[in-house]
Coordinates of C-alpha atoms in Angstrom, one line a residue:
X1081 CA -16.5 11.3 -0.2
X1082 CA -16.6 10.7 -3.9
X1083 CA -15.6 13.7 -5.1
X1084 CA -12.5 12.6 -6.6
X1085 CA -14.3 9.2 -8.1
X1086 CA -15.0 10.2 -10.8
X1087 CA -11.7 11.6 -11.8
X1088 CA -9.8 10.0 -15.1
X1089 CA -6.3 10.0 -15.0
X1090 CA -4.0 10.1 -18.2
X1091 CA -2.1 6.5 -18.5
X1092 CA 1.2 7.7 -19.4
X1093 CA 3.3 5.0 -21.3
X1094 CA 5.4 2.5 -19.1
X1095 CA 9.0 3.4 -18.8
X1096 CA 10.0 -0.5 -18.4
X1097 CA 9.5 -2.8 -20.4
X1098 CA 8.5 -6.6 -20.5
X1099 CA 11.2 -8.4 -20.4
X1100 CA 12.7 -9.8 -23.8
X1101 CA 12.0 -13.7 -24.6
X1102 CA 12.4 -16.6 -26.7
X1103 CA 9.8 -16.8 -29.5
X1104 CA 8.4 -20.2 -28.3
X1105 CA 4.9 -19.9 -27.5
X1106 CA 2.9 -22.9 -25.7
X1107 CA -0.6 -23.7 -24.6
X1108 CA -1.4 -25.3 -21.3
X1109 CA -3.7 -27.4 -22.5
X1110 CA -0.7 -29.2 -25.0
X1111 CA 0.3 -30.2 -21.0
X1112 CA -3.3 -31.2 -19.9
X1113 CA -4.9 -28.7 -18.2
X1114 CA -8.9 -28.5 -18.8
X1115 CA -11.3 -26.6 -17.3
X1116 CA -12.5 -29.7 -15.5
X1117 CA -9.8 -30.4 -13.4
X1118 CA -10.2 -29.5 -10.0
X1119 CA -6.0 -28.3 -9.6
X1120 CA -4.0 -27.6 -12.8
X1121 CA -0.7 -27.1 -11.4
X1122 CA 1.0 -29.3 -12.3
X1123 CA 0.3 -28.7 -16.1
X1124 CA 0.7 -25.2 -16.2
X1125 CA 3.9 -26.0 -13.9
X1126 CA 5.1 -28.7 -16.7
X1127 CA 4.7 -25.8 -19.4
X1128 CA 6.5 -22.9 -17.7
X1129 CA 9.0 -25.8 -17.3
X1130 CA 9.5 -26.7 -20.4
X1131 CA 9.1 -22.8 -22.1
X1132 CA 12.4 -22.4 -19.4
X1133 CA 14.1 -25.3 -20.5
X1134 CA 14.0 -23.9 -23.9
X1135 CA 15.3 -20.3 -23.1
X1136 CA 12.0 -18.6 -23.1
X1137 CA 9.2 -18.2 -24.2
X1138 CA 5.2 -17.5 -23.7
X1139 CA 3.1 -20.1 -21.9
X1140 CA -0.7 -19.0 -22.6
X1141 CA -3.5 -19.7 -20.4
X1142 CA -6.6 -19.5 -22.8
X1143 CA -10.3 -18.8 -22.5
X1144 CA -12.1 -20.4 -19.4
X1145 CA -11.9 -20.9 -16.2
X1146 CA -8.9 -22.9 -14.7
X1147 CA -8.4 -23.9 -10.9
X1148 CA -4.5 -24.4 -9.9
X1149 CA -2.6 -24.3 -6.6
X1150 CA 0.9 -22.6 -6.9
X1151 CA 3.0 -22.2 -9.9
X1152 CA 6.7 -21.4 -9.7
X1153 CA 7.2 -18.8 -12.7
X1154 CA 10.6 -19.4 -14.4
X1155 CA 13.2 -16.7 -15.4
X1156 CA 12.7 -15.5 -19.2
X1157 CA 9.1 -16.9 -19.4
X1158 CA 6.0 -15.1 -19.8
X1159 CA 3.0 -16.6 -18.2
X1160 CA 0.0 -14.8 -20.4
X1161 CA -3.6 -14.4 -19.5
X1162 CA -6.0 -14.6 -22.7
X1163 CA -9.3 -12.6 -23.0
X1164 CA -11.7 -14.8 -21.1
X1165 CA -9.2 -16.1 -19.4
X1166 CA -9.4 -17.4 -15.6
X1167 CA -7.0 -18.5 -13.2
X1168 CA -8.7 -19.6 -10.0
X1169 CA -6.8 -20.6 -6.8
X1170 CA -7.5 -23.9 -4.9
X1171 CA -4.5 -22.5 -2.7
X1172 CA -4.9 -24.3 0.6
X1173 CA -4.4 -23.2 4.3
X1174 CA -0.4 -24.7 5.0
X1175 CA 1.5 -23.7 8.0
X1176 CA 4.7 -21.9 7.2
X1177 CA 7.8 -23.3 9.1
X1178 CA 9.9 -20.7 8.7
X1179 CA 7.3 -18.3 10.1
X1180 CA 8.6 -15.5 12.6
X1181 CA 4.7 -14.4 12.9
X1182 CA 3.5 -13.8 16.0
X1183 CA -0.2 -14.9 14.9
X1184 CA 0.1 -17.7 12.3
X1185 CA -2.5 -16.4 9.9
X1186 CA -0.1 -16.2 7.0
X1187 CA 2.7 -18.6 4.7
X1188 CA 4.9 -16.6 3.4
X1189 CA 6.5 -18.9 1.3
X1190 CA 2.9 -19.6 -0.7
X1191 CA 2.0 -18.1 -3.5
X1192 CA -0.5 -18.7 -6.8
X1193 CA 2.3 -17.3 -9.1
X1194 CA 5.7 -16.5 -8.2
X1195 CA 9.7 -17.6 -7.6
X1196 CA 12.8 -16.9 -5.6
X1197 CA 15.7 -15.9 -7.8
X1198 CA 13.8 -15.4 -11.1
X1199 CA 14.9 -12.9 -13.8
X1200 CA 13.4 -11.4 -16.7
X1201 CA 9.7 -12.8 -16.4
X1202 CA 6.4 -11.7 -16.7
X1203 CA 2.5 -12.2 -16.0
X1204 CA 0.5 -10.2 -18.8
X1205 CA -2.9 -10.2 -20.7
X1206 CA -6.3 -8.9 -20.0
X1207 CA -7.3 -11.8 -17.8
X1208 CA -8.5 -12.5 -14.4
X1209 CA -6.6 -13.9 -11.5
X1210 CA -9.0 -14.9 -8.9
X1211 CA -7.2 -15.6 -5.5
X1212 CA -10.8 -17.1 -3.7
X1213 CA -10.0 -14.8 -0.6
X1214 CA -13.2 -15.9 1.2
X1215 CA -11.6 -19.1 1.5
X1216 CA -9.5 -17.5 4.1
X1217 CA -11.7 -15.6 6.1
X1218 CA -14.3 -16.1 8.1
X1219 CA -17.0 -13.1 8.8
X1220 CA -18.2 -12.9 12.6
X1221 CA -21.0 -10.2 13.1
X1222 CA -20.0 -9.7 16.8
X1223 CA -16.7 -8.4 15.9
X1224 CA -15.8 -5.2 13.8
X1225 CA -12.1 -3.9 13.1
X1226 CA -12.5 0.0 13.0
X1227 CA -11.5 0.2 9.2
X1228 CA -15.4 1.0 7.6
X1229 CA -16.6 -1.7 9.6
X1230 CA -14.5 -4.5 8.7
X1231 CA -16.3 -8.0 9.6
X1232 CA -14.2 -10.5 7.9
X1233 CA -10.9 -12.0 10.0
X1234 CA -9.0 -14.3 8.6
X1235 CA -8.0 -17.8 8.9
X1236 CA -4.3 -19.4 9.5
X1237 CA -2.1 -20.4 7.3
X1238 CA -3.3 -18.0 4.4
X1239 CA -1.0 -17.3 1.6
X1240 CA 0.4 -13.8 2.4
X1241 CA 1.1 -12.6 -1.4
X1242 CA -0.6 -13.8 -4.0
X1243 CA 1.5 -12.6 -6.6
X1244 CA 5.0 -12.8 -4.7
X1245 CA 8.9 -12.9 -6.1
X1246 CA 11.7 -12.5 -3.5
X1247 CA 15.5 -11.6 -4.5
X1248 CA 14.3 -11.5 -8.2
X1249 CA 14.6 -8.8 -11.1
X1250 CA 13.1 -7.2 -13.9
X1251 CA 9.5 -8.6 -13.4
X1252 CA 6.7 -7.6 -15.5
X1253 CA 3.4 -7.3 -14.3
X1254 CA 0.7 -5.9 -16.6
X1255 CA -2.5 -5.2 -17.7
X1256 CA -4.1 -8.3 -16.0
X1257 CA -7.1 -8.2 -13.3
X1258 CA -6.5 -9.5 -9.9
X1259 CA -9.2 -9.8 -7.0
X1260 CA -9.9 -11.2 -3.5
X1261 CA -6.4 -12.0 -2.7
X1262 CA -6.5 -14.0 0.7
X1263 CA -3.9 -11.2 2.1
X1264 CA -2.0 -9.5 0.0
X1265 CA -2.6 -9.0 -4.1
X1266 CA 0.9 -8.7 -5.2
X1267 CA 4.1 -8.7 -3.2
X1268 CA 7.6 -7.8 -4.3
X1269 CA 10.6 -8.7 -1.7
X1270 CA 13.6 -7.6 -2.3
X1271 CA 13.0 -7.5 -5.8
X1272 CA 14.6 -5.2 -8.7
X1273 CA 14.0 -3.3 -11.9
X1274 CA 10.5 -4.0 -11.7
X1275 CA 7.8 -3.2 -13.4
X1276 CA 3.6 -2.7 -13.1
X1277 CA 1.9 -1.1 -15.2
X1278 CA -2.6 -0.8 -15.9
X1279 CA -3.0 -3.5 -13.4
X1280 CA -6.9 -3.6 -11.6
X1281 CA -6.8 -5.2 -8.1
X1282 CA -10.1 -5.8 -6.0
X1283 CA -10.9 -6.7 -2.8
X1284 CA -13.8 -6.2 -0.8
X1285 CA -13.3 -3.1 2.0
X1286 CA -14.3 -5.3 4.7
X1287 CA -11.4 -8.2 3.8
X1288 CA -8.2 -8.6 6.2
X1289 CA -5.3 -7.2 4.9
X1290 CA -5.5 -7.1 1.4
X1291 CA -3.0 -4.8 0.4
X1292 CA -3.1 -3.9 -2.6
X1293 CA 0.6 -3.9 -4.1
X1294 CA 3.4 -3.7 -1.3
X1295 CA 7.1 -3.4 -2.7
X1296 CA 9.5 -4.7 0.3
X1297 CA 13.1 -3.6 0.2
X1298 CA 12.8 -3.1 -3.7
X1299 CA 14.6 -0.9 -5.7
X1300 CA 13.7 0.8 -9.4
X1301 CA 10.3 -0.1 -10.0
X1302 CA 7.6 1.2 -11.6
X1303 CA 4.2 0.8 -10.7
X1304 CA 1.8 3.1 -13.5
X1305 CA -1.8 2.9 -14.2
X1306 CA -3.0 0.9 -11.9
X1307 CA -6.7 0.6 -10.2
X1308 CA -6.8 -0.5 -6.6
X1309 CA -9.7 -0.8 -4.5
X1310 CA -8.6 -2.8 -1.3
X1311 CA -9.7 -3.5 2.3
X1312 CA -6.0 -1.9 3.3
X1313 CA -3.3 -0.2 2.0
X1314 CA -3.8 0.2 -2.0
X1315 CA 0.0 0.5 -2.4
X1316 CA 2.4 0.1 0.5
X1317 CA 6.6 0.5 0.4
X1318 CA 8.8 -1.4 3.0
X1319 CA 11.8 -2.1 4.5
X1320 CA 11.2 -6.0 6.1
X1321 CA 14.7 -6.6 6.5
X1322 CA 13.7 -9.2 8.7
X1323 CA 11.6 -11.4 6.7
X1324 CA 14.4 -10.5 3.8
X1325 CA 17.3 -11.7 5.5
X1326 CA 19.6 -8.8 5.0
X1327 CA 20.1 -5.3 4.9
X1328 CA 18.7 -4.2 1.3
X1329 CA 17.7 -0.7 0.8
X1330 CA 14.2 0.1 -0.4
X1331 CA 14.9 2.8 -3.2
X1332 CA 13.8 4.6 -6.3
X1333 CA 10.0 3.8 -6.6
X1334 CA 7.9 5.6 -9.0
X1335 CA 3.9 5.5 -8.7
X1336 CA 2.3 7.2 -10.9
X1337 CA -1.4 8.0 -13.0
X1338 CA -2.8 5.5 -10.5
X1339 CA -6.3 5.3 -8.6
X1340 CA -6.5 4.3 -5.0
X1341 CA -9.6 3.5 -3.0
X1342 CA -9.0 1.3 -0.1
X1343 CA -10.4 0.9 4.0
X1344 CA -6.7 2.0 5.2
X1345 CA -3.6 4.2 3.7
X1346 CA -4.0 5.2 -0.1
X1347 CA -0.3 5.7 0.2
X1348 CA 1.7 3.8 3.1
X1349 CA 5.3 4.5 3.7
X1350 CA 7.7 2.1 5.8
X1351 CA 5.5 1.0 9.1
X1352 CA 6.8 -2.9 8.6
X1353 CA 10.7 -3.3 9.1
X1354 CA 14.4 -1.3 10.0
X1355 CA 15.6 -1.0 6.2
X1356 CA 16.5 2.5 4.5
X1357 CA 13.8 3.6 2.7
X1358 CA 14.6 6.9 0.1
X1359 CA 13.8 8.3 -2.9
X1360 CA 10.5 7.6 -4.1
X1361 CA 8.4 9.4 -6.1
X1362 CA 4.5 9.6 -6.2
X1363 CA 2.9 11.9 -8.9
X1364 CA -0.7 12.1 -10.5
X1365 CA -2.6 10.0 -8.6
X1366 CA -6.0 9.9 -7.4
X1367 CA -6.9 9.0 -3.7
X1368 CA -10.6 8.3 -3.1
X1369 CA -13.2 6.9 -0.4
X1370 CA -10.5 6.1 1.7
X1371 CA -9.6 6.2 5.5
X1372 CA -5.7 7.8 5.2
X1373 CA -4.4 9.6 2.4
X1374 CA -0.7 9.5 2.8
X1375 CA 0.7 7.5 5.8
X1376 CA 4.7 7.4 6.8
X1377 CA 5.6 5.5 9.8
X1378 CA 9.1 4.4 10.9
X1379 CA 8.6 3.1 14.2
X1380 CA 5.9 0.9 15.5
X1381 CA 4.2 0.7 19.1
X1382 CA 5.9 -1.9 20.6
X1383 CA 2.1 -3.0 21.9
X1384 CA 1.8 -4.1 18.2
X1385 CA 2.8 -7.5 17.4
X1386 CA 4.6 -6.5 14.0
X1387 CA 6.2 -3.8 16.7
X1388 CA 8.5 -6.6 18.5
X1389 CA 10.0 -7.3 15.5
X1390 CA 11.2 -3.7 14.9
X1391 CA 14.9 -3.1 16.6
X1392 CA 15.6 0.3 16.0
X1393 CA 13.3 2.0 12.8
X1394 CA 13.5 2.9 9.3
X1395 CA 15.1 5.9 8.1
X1396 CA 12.8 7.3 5.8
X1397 CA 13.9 10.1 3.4
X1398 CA 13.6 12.3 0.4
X1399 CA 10.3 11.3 -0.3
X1400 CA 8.0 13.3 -2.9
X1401 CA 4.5 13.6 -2.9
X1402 CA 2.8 15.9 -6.0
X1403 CA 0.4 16.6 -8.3
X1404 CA -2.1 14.1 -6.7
X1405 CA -6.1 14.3 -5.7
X1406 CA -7.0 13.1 -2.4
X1407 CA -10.3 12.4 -1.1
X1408 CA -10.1 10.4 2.6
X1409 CA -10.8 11.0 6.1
X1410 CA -7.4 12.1 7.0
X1411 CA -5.0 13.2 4.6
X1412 CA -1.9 13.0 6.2
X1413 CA -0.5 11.0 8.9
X1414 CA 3.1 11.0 9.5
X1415 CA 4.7 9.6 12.8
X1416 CA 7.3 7.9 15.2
X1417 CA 4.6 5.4 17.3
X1418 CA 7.4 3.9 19.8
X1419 CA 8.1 4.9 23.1
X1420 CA 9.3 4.2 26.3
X1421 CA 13.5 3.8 26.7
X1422 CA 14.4 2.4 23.5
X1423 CA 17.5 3.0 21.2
X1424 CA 16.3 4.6 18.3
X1425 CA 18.0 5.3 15.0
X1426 CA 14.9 5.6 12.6
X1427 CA 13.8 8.9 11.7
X1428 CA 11.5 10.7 9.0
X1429 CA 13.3 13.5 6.9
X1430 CA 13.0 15.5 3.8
X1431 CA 9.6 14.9 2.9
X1432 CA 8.1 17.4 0.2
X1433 CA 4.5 17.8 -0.9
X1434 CA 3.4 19.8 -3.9
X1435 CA 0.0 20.6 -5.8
X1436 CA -2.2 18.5 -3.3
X1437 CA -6.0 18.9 -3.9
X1438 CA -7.6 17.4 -0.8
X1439 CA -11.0 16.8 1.1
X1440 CA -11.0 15.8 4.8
X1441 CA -13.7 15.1 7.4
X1442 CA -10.6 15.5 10.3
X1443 CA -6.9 17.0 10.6
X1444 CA -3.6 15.6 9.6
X1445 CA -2.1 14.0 12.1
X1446 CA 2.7 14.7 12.0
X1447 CA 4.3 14.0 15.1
X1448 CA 7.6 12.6 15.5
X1449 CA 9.1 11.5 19.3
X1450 CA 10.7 14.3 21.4
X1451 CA 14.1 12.8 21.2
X1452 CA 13.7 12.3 17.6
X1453 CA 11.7 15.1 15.2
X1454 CA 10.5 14.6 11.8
X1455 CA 12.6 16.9 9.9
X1456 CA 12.6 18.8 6.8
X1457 CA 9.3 18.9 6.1
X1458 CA 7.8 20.9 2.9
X1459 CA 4.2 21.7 1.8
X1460 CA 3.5 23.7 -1.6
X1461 CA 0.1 24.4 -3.5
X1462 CA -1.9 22.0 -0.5
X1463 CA -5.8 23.1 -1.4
X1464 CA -7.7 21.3 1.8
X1465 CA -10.9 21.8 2.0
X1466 CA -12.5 20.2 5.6
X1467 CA -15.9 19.2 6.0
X1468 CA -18.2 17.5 8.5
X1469 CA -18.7 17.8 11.9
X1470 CA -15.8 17.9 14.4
X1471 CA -16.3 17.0 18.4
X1472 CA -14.2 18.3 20.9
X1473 CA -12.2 14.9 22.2
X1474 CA -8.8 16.4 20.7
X1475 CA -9.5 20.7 21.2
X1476 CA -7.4 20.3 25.0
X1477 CA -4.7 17.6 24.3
X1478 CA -3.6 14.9 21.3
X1479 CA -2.8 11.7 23.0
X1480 CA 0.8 11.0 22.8
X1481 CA 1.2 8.4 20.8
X1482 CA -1.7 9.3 18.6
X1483 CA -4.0 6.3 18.3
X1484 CA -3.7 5.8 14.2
X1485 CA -5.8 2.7 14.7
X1486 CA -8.6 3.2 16.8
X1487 CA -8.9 6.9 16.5
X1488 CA -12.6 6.2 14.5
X1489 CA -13.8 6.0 18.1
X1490 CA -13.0 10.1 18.5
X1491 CA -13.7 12.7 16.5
X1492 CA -10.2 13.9 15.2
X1493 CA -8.2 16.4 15.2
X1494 CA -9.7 19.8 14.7
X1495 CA -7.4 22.0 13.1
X1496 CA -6.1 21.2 9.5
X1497 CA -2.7 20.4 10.8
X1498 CA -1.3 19.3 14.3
X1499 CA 2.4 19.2 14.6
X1500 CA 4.4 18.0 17.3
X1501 CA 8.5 17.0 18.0
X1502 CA 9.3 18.3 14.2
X1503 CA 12.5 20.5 13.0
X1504 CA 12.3 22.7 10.1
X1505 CA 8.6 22.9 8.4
X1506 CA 7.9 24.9 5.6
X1507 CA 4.3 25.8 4.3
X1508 CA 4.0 28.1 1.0
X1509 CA 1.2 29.0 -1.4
X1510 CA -1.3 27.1 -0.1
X1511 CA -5.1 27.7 1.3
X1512 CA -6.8 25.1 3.5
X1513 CA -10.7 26.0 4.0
X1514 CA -14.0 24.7 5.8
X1515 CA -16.3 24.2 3.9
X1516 CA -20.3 22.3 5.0
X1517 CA -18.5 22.0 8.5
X1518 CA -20.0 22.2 12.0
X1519 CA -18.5 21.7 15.6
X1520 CA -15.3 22.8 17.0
X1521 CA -13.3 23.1 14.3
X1522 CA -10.7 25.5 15.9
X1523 CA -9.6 29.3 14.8
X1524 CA -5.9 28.5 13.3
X1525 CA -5.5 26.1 10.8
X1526 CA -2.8 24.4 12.8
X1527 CA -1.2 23.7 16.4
X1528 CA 2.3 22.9 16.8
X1529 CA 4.2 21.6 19.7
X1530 CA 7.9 21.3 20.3
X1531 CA 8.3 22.7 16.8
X1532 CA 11.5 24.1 15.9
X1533 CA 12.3 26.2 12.4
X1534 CA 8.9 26.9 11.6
X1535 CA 7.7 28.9 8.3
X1536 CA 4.5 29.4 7.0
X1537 CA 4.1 32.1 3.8
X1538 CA 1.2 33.0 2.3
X1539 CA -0.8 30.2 3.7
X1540 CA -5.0 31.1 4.1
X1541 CA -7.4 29.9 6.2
X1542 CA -11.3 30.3 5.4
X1543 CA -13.6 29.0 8.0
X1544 CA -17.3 28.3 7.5
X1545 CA -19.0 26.5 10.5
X1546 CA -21.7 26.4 11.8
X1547 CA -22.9 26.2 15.8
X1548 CA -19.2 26.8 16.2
X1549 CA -18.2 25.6 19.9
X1550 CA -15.2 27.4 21.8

């Protein structure tokens, strides 16, 4: 599976910028803060403070190692990480009481560094931000989560971003290394003209949630260059109006020249949340060692917890996938989960993908519901290649809805694409192939039902497999 690892991408400059700033520049330890102390909050809070309280300016955390609970970033200050630099987090399990969670294992209103309402700040340097994630989880051999054999679960009360603004703008995160985040490494609500750029985020593949950068209900940011190896999604867009507290539209995301390796969705679109999600752009990036290439999911199972929070689904739209390398188990999964008599007004439309080099060990999974189709659907220059051996659990029916979370304990699908309750799907110029493959991989390259407006021009299929299995 790490045929794409090895791949370097071209880091193309950062459209935004960081944010411009007073010329003051302090030290923390001008405000007390030594490596010794066991929490330096409250110094590095007294020097962001004070940089604020003078317009701006650059609060420096030095070389070492410094343990500190949160710190409220202020707006026009830069909070910059030194070579050698550490900031640890002593972050401690609090219960949130604002918490609509149906499980209390996150605050949401804890973070290590972040604000509500902040403008033009920023979080830079070639430091380390070390969020102690094992802090928050607990590891019980007897259990395992089907996502590469997760063993970790986590513990209440756990801060949910690490990195977390909500209703700011222009934020500037960059070049700075952040691992084992207790849930989430970075989290953006509601947040605008935004920009991340040659950040590396780590998190074991076995740890709870640890998304790697998830932009909720945000609109024109950048995320470039960035290295993310997480235990889920590596980068995720939403539309939590919910947890926002209005209607805010999730548009105009760029990710670009970025590498992905996580235990869940290189690539997650919607799945949390009823908000408008459109226009987004994903281009040269790399996918590898991962469970799901390219997820989009409006609406939730209501059996799912997060599911009762979901009223009627995102509409998801004009969406563009290209120029990318993707090396996972599945490499597309698109779909509607709920059923049963509910009012929906989410859908999935206009979704194009273009110059696609993939590798799959099972078929991509694009079913909408049959009173609401995925639509517009467009595939250009997709080079699959499927390998490994396929069973015959899916050759008679897909389950309806198609188990996206469990489905490790069945083989997969065994065509290259199955298609059901979808309106108008183009594929051109593309060849998918089997290749070191053995089972019942099927004839066709695809299966559709309750497809409408079907086209598929000068697609190939090349099938190698051995003890093949009618």
């Amino acid at each position: 599976m790490a045929r794409f690892g090895h791949l370097l991408l071209r880091r193309k400059e950062q459209t935004g910028e960081t944010p411009l700033m007073n010329t003051i520049s302090l030290d923390i330890r001008s405000f007390g803060a030594d490596t010794q102390h066991s929490d330096n909050a409250p110094f590095i809070q007294k020097a962001v403070d004070s940089a604020a309280e003078s317009g701006g300016g650059r609060v420096t955390i030095p070389d070492g190692t410094f343990r500190s609970g949160m710190i409220e970033l202020r707006s026009h200050v830069e909070l910059h990480l030194s070579h050698g630099a550490c900031l640890k987090s002593v972050l401690e399990a609090i219960p949130d009481p604002l918490s609509k969670a149906i499980e209390p294992t996150t605050n949401n209103r804890r973070w290590l560094i972040g604000g509500i309402g902040v403008k033009g700040a920023a979080i830079t340097g070639d430091g380390i931000i070390d969020g102690s994630g094992s802090d928050f989880w607990e590891i019980d051999p007897e259990k395992e989560y089907p996502l590469f054999g997760q063993r970790y679960w986590p513990k209440f009360h756990r801060p949910k971003g690490l990195i977390h603004f909500r209703n700011s703008e222009h934020i500037a995160l960059k070049d700075f290394t952040l691992k084992n985040a207790p849930c989430y490494a970075v989290w953006l609500l509601g947040c605008d003209g935004c920009s991340l750029t040659h950040l590396k985020i780590t998190a074991p593949l076995e740890s709870p949630n640890t998304d790697g950068i998830d932009l909720d209900c945000c609109s024109s940011v950048t995320v470039s260059g960035c290295d993310i190896s997480t235990g889920d999604d590596a980068i995720a867009i939403k539309s939590d109006i919910d947890e926002l507290g209005y209607h805010k539209i999730c548009e105009k995301i760029t990710v670009s020249n970025c590498r992905l390796r996580t235990s869940s969705c290189g690539i997650r679109v919607g799945y949390e949340g009823d908000g408008e999600l459109r226009d987004c752009v994903f281009q040269d990036n790399v996918i590898y060692q991962s469970m799901i290439g390219i997820s989009i999911m409006s609406v939730l199972d209501p059996e799912n917890p997060r599911g009762t929070l979901i009223r009627h689904g995102a509409w998801i739209h004009d969406i563009t996938f290209s120029d990318m390398a993707i090396d996972a188990e599945q490499t597309f999964n698109l779909q509607h989960l709920k059923m049963g008599g509910d009012v929906l007004s989410g859908k999935i439309s206009r979704i194009h993908f273009k110059n696609l080099d993939a590798t799959a060990h099972r078929g991509s999974y694009i079913g909408g519901l049959r009173d609401r189709k995925i639509e517009d659907l467009d595939f250009r220059h997709i080079n699959m290649t499927l390998s490994g051996h396929m069973g015959s659990d899916f050759c008679d029916r897909i389950p309806e809805p198609y188990p996206v979370w469990n489905d490790l304990a069945y083989s997969g699908i065994p065509w290259g694409f199955y298609f059901r309750h979808v309106e108008n799907l183009t594929m051109k110029d593309s060849v998918i192939r089997c290749e070191q493959a053995s089972g019942h991989w099927q004839d066709c390259f695809f299966r559709s039902d309750n497809v409408s407006g079907q086209s598929f021009s000068n697609v190939s299929y090349n099938r190698e497999v051995s003890e093949y299995v009618h």
